[in-house]
Every structure is written in C-alpha cells, then in structure tokens.
JSON list of C-alpha atoms in Angstrom, two decimals:
[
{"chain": "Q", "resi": 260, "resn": "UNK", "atom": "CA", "xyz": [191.41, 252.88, 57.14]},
{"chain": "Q", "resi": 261, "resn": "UNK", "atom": "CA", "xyz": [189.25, 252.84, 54.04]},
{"chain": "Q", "resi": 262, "resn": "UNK", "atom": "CA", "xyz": [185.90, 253.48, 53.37]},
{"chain": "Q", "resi": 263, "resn": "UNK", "atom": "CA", "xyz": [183.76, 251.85, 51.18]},
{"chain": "Q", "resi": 264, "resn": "UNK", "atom": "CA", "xyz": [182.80, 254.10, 48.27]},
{"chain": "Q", "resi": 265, "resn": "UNK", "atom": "CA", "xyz": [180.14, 251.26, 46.27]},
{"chain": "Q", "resi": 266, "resn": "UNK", "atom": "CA", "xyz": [182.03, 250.96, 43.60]},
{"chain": "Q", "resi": 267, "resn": "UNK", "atom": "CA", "xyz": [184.50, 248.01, 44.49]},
{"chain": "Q", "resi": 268, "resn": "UNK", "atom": "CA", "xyz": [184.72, 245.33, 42.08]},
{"chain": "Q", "resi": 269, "resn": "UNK", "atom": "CA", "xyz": [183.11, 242.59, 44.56]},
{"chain": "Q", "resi": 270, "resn": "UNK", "atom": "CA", "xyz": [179.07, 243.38, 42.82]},
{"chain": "Q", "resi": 271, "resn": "UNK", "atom": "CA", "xyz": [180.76, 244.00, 39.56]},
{"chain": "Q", "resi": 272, "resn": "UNK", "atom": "CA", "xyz": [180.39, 241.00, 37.20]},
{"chain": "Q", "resi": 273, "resn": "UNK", "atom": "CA", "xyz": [182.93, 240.28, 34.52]},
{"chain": "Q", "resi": 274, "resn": "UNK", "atom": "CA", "xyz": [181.92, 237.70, 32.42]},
{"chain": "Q", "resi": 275, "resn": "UNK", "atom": "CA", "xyz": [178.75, 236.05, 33.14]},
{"chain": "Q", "resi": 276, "resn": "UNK", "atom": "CA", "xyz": [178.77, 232.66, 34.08]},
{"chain": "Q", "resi": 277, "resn": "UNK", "atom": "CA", "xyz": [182.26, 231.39, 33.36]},
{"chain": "Q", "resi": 278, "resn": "UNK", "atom": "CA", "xyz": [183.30, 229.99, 36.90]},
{"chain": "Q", "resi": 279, "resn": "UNK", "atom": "CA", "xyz": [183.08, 225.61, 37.31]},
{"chain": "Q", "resi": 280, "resn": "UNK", "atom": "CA", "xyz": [181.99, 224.66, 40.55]},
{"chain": "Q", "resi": 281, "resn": "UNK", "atom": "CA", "xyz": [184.17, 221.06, 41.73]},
{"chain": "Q", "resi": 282, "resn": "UNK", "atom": "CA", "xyz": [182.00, 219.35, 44.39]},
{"chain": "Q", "resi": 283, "resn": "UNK", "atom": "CA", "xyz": [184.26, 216.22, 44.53]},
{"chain": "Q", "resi": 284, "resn": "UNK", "atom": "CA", "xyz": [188.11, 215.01, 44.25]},
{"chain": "Q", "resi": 285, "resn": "UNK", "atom": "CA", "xyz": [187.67, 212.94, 41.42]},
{"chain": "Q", "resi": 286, "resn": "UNK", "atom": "CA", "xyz": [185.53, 215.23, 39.51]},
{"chain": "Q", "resi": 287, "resn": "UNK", "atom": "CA", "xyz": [188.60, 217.25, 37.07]},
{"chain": "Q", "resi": 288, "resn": "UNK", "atom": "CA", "xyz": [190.28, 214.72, 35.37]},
{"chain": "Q", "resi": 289, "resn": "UNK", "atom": "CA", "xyz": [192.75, 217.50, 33.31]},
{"chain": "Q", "resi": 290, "resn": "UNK", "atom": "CA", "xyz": [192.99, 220.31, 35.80]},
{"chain": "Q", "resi": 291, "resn": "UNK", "atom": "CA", "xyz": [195.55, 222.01, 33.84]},
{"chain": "Q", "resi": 292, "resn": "UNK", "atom": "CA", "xyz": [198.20, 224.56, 36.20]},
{"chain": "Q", "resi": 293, "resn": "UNK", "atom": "CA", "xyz": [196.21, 226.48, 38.62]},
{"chain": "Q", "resi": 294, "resn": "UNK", "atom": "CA", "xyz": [196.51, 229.07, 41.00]},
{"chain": "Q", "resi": 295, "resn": "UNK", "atom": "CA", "xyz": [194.89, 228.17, 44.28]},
{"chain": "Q", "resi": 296, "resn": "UNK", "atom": "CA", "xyz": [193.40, 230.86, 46.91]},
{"chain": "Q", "resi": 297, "resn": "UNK", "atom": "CA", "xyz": [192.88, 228.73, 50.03]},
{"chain": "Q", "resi": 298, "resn": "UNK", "atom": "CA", "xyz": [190.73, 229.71, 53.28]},
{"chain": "Q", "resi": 299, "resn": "UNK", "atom": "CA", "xyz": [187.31, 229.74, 54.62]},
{"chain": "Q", "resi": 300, "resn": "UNK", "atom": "CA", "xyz": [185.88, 232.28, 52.45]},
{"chain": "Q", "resi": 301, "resn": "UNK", "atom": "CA", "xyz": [183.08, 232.22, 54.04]},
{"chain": "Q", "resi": 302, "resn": "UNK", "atom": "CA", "xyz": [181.99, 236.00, 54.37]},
{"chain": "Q", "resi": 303, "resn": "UNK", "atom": "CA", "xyz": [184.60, 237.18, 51.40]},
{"chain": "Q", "resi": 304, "resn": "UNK", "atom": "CA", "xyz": [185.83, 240.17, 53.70]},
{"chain": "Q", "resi": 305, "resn": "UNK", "atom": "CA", "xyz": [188.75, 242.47, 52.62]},
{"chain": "Q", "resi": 306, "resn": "UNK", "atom": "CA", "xyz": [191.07, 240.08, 53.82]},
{"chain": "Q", "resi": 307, "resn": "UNK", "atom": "CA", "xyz": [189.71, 236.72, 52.16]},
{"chain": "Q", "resi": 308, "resn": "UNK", "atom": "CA", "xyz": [189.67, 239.05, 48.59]},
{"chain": "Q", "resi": 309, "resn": "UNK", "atom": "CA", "xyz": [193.25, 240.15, 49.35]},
{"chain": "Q", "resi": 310, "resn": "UNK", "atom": "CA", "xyz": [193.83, 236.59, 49.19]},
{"chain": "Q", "resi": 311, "resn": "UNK", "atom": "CA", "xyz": [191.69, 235.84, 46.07]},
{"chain": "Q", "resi": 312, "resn": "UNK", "atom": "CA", "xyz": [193.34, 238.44, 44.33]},
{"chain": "Q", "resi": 313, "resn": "UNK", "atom": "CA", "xyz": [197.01, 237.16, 44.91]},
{"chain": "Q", "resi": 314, "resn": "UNK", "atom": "CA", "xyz": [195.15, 233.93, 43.08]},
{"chain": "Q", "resi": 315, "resn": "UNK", "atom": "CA", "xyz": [193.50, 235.77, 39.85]},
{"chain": "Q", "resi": 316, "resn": "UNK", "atom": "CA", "xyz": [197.26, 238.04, 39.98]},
{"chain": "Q", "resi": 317, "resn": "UNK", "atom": "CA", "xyz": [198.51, 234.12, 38.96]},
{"chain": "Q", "resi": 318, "resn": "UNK", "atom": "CA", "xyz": [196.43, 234.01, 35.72]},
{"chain": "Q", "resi": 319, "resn": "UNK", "atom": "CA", "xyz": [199.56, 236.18, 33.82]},
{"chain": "Q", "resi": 320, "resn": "UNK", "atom": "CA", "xyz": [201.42, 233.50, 33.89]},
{"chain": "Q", "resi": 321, "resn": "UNK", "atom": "CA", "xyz": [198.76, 231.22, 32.26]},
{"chain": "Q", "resi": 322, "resn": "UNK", "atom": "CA", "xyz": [197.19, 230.07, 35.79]},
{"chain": "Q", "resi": 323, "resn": "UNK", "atom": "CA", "xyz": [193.67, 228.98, 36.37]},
{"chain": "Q", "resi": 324, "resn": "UNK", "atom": "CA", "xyz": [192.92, 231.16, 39.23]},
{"chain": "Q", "resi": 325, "resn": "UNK", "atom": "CA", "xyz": [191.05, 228.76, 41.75]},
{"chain": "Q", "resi": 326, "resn": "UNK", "atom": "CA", "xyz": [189.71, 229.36, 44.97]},
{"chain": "Q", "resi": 327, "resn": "UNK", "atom": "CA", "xyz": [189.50, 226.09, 47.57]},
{"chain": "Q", "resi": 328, "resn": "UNK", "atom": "CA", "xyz": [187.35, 225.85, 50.30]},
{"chain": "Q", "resi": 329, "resn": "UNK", "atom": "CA", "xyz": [185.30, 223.24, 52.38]},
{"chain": "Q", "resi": 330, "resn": "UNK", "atom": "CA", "xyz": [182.16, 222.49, 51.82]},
{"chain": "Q", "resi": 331, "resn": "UNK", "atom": "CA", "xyz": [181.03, 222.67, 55.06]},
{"chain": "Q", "resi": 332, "resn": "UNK", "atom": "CA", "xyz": [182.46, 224.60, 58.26]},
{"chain": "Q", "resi": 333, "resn": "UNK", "atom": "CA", "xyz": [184.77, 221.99, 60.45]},
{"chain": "Q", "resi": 334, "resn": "UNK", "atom": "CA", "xyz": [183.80, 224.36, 63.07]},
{"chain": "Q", "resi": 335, "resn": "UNK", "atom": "CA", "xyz": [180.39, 223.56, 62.60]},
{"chain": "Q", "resi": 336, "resn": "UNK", "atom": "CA", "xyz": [180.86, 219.91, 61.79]},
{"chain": "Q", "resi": 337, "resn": "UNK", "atom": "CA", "xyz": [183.81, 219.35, 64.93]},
{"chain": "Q", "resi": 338, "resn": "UNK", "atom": "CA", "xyz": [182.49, 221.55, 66.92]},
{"chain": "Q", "resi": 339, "resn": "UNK", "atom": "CA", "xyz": [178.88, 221.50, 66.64]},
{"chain": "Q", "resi": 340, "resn": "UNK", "atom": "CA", "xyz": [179.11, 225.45, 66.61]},
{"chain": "Q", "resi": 341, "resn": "UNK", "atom": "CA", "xyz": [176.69, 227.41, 64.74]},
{"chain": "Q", "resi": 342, "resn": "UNK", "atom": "CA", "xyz": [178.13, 230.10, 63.46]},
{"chain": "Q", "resi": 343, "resn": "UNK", "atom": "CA", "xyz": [175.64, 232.56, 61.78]},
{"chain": "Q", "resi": 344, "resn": "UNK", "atom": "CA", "xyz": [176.59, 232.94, 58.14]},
{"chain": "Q", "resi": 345, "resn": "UNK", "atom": "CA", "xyz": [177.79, 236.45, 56.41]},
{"chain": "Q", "resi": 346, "resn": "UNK", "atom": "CA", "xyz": [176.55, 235.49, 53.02]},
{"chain": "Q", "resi": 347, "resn": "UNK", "atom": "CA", "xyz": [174.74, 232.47, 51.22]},
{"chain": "Q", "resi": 348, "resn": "UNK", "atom": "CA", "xyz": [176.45, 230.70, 48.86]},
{"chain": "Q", "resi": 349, "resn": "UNK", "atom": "CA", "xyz": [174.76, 231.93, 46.64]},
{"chain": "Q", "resi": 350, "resn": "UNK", "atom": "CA", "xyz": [175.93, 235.28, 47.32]},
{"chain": "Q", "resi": 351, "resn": "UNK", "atom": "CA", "xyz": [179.61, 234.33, 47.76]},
{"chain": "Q", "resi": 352, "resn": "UNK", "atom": "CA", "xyz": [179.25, 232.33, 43.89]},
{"chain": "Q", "resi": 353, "resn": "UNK", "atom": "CA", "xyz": [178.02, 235.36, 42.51]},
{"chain": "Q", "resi": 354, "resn": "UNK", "atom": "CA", "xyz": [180.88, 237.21, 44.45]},
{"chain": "Q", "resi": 355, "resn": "UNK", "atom": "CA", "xyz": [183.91, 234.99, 43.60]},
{"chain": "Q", "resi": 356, "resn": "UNK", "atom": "CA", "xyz": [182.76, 235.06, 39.91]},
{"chain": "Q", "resi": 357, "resn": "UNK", "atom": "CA", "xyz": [182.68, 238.67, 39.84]},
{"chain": "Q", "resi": 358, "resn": "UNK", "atom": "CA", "xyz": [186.05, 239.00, 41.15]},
{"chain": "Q", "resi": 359, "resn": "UNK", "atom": "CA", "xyz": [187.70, 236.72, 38.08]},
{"chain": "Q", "resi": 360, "resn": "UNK", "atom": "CA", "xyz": [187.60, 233.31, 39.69]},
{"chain": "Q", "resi": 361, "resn": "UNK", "atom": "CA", "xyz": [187.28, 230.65, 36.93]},
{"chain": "Q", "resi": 362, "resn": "UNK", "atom": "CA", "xyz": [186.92, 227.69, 39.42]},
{"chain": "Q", "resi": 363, "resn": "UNK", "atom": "CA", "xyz": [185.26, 227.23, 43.09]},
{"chain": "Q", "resi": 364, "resn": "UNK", "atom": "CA", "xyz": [186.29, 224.05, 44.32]},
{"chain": "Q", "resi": 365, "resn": "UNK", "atom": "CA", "xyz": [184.25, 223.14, 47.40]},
{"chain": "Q", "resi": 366, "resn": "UNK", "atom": "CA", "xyz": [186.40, 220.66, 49.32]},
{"chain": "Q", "resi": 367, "resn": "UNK", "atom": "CA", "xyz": [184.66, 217.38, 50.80]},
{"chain": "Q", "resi": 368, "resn": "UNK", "atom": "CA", "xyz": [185.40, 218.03, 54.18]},
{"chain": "Q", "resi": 369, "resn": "UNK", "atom": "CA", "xyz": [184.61, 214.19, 55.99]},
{"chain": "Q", "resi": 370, "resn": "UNK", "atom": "CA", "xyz": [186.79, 213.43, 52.39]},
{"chain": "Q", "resi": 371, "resn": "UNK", "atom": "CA", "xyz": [189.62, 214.94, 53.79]},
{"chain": "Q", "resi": 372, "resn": "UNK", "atom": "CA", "xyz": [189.79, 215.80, 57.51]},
{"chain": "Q", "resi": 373, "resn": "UNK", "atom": "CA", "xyz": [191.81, 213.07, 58.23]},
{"chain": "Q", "resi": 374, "resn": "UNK", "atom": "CA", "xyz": [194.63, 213.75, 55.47]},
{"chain": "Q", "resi": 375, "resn": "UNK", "atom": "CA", "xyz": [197.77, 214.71, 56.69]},
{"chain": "Q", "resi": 376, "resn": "UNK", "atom": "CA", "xyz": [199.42, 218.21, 55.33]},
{"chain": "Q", "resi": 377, "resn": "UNK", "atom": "CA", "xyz": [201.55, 216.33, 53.14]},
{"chain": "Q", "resi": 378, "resn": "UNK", "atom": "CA", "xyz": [199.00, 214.22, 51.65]},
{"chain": "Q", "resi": 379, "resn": "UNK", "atom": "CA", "xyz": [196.95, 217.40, 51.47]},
{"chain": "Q", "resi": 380, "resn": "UNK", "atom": "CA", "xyz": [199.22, 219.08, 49.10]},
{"chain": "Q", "resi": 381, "resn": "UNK", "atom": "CA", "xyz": [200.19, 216.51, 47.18]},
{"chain": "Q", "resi": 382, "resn": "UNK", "atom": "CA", "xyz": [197.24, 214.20, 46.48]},
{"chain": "Q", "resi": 383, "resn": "UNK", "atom": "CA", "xyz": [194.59, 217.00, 46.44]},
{"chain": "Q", "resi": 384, "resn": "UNK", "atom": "CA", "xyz": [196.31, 220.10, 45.76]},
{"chain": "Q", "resi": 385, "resn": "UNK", "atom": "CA", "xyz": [198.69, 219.20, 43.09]},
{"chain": "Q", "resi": 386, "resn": "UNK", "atom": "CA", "xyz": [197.61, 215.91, 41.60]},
{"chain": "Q", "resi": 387, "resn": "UNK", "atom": "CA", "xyz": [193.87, 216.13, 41.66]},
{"chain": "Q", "resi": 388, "resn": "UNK", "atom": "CA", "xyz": [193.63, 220.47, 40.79]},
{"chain": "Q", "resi": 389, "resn": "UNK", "atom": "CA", "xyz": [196.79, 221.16, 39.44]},
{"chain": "Q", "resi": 390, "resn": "UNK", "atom": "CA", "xyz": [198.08, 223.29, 41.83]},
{"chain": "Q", "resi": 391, "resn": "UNK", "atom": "CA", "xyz": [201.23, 225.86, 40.43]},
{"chain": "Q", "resi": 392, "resn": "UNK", "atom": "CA", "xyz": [200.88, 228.45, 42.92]},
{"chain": "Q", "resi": 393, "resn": "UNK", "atom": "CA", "xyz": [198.93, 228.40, 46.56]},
{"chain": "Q", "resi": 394, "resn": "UNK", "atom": "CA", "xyz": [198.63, 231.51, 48.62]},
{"chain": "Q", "resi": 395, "resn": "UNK", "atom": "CA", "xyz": [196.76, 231.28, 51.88]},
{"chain": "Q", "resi": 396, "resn": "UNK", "atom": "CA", "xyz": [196.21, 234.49, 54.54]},
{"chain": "Q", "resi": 397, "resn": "UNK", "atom": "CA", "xyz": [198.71, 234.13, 57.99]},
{"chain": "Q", "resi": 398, "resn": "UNK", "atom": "CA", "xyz": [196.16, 232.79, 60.01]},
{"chain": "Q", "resi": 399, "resn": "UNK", "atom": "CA", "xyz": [195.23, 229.71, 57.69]},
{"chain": "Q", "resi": 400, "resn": "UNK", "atom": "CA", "xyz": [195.53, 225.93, 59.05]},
{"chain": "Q", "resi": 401, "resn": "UNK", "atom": "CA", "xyz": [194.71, 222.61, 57.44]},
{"chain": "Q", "resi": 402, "resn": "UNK", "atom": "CA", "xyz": [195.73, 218.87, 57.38]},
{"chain": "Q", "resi": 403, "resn": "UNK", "atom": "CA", "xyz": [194.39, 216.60, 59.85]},
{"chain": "Q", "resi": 404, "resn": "UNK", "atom": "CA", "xyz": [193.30, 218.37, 62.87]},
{"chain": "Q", "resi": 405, "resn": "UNK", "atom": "CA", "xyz": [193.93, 221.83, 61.74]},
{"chain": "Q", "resi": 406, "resn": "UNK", "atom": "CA", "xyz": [197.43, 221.32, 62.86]},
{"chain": "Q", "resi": 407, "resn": "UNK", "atom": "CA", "xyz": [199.47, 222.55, 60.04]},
{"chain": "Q", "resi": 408, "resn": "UNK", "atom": "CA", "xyz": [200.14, 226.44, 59.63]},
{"chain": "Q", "resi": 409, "resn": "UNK", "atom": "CA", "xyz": [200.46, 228.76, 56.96]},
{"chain": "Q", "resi": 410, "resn": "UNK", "atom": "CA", "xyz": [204.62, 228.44, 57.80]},
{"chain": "Q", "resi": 411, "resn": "UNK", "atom": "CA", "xyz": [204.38, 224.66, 57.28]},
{"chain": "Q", "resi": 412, "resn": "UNK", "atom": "CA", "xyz": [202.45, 225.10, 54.34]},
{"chain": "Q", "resi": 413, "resn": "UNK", "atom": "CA", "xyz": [205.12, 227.34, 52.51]},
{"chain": "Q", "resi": 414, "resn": "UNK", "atom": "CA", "xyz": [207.67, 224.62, 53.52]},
{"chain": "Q", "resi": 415, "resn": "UNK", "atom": "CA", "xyz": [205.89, 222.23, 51.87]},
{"chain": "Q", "resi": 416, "resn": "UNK", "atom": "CA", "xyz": [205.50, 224.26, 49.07]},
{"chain": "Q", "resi": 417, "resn": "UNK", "atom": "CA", "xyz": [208.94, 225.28, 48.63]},
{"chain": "Q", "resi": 418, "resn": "UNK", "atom": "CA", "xyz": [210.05, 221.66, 49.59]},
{"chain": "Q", "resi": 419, "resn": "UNK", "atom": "CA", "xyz": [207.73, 220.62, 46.31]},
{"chain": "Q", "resi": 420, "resn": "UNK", "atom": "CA", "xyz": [208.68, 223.21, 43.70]},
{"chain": "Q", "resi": 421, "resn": "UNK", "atom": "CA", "xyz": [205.30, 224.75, 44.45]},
{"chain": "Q", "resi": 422, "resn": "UNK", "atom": "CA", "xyz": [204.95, 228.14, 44.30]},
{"chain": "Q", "resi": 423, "resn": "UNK", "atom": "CA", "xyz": [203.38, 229.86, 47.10]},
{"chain": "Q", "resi": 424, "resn": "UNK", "atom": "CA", "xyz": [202.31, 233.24, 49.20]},
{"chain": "Q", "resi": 425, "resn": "UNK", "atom": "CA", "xyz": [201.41, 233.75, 52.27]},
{"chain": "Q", "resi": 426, "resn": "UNK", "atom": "CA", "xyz": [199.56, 237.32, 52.72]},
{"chain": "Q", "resi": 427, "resn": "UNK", "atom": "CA", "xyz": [199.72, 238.90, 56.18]},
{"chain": "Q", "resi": 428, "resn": "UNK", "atom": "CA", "xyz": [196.30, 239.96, 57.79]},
{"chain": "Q", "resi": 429, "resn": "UNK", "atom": "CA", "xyz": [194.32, 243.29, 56.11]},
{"chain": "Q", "resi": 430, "resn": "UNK", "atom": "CA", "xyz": [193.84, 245.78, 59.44]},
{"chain": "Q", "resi": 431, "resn": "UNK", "atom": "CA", "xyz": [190.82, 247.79, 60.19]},
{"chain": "Q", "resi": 432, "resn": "UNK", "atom": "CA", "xyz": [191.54, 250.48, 62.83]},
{"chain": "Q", "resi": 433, "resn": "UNK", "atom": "CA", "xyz": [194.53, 248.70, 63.64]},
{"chain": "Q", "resi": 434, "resn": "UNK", "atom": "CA", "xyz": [193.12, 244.83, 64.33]},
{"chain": "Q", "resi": 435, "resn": "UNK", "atom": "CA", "xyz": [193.15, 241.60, 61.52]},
{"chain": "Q", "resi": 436, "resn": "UNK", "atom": "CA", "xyz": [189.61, 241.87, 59.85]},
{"chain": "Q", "resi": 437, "resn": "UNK", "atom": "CA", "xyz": [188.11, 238.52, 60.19]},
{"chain": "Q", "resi": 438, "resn": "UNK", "atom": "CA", "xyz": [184.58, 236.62, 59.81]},
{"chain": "Q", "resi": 439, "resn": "UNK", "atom": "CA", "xyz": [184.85, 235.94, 64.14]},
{"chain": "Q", "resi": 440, "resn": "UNK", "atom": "CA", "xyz": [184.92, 240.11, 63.80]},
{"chain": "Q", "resi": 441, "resn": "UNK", "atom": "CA", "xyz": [182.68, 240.59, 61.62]},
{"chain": "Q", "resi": 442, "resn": "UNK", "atom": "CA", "xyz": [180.06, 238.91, 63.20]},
{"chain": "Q", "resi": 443, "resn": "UNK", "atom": "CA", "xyz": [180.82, 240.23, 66.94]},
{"chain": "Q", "resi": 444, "resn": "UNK", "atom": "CA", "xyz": [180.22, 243.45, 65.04]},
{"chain": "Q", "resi": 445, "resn": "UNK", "atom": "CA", "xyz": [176.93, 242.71, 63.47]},
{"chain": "Q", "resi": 446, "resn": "UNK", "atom": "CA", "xyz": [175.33, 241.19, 67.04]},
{"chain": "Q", "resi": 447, "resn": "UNK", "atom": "CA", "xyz": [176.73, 244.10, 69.06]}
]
C-alpha cells in the first residue's frame, strides 16, 4: 500500500489549457483516432487515473487520449440517489488536464441511455469520437440498462478491430478502491 507523498502528477499542470470539452454527439465533426478512457470519473481515485493513464499511454501511437464520461450520474438520474460528490467539476477539469488529457467528452446521458452496447460502440464511440483504442476498469458497465460488462465490451472491441484494455481494480489494504469507498470513508 502506498502513501501519498504530494508530489503525484494529479495537481501538476502540463500545458495550460489545451484539453476540448465535447458536451454533445454531434459536436466533433473530424475526431481524428483517439484513445478513449471510459468510466465514471467522478472522484478521479487511483483506480479511475490507472485507467486514464492506459488512455494518455495511447498517444505514442499518434492517439488523442480522451476520457468519456456522462454528464450526469445515471445513479442519480435512475435512481434518484444523491450521492455526495468527491470533487467539482471543476476540480476534476483541472485534474484530467493535468494528467495529459487533450479531450473530456461529457456524454449526454438521456442521449444515450437507451442505446444498446453495440450501437454504443459503434455510433458514438467509433463514428462520432474516433475511437482506436478503449480501455475501461473491470467493474465498468454501459449500453442500455447498464447491462453490458467490461467482458462484452472487449468482445465488441475485438469483434470491431478496436483496440481495447480492460485494467483490473487498484487495491488499498487488500480491497478495489472505489468512489462507493471513498465516500463510506469520508462519512465514517
């Protein structure tokens, strides 16, 4: 288990404000080859930068390194739960920039809840961002109900030509770190 010494590259910008923010499907009309980081991202833990990383990694082979998330929490929109947040997004802008992100692409979520995981991949992932590569952590799910894995995801992938990686969870004293952790943690 590591400790935090204040000098990991999270605060640390490189280049100041270089990273495009997409807001809506239509909005990149020549997304070029990219290398999408997909998951909540929502409190940019060890494990969601493990992920980000594999992304920016992609930009040696002449990758945009992209991260994708939604734009709101389906927890919080399905679920009506209200989650507190980690980090504004403000914060987690600032954050993913620092790391070497070049484009934040916040995902319409009512857009494309009701997408199935093939439709997913291949009408937002590859036609509308240009997606080359995708890596994902184990524990990510998406198409329409949250019923596709991170398995079914690399099938499609591989089925596709796509590149992709899935990266297994980042342990703290033995248990996945996670945002559900994180914040159990901060209210005990």
């Amino acid at each position: 288990h590591e400790r935090w010494d204040g000098k990991d590259v999270l605060f640390q910008k490189r280049r100041p404000d270089f990273m495009t923010i997409i807001t809506r499907l239509d909005e990149l009309k020549n997304p070029g080859r990219a290398a999408i980081a997909l998951g909540s991202f929502d409190g940019l833990h060890r494990g969601h930068t493990a992920v980000i990383r594999q992304a920016i990694r992609q930009k040696e082979q002449g990758l945009v390194p992209c991260v994708a998330a939604f734009d709101r929490s389906p927890a919080r929109v399905l679920h009506k739960q209200s989650a507190s947040l980690l980090m504004t997004d403000s914060m987690r802008r600032k954050v993913l920039e620092g790391l070497g992100v070049e484009r934040l692409i916040l995902l319409p979520f009512e857009e494309i809840r009701s997408l199935s995981p093939e439709r997913f991949v291949d009408d937002v992932l590859m036609k509308r961002f240009g997606a080359a590569y995708v890596c994902c952590g184990f524990n990510y799910h998406f198409g329409a109900g949250g019923k596709a894995d991170s398995a079914a995801l690399s099938e499609l992938c591989q089925a596709r030509g796509l590149q992709s990686s899935i990266l297994p969870a980042v342990l703290d004293h033995e248990r996945p770190i996670s945002s559900t952790r994180i914040r159990a943690l901060i209210a005990s």
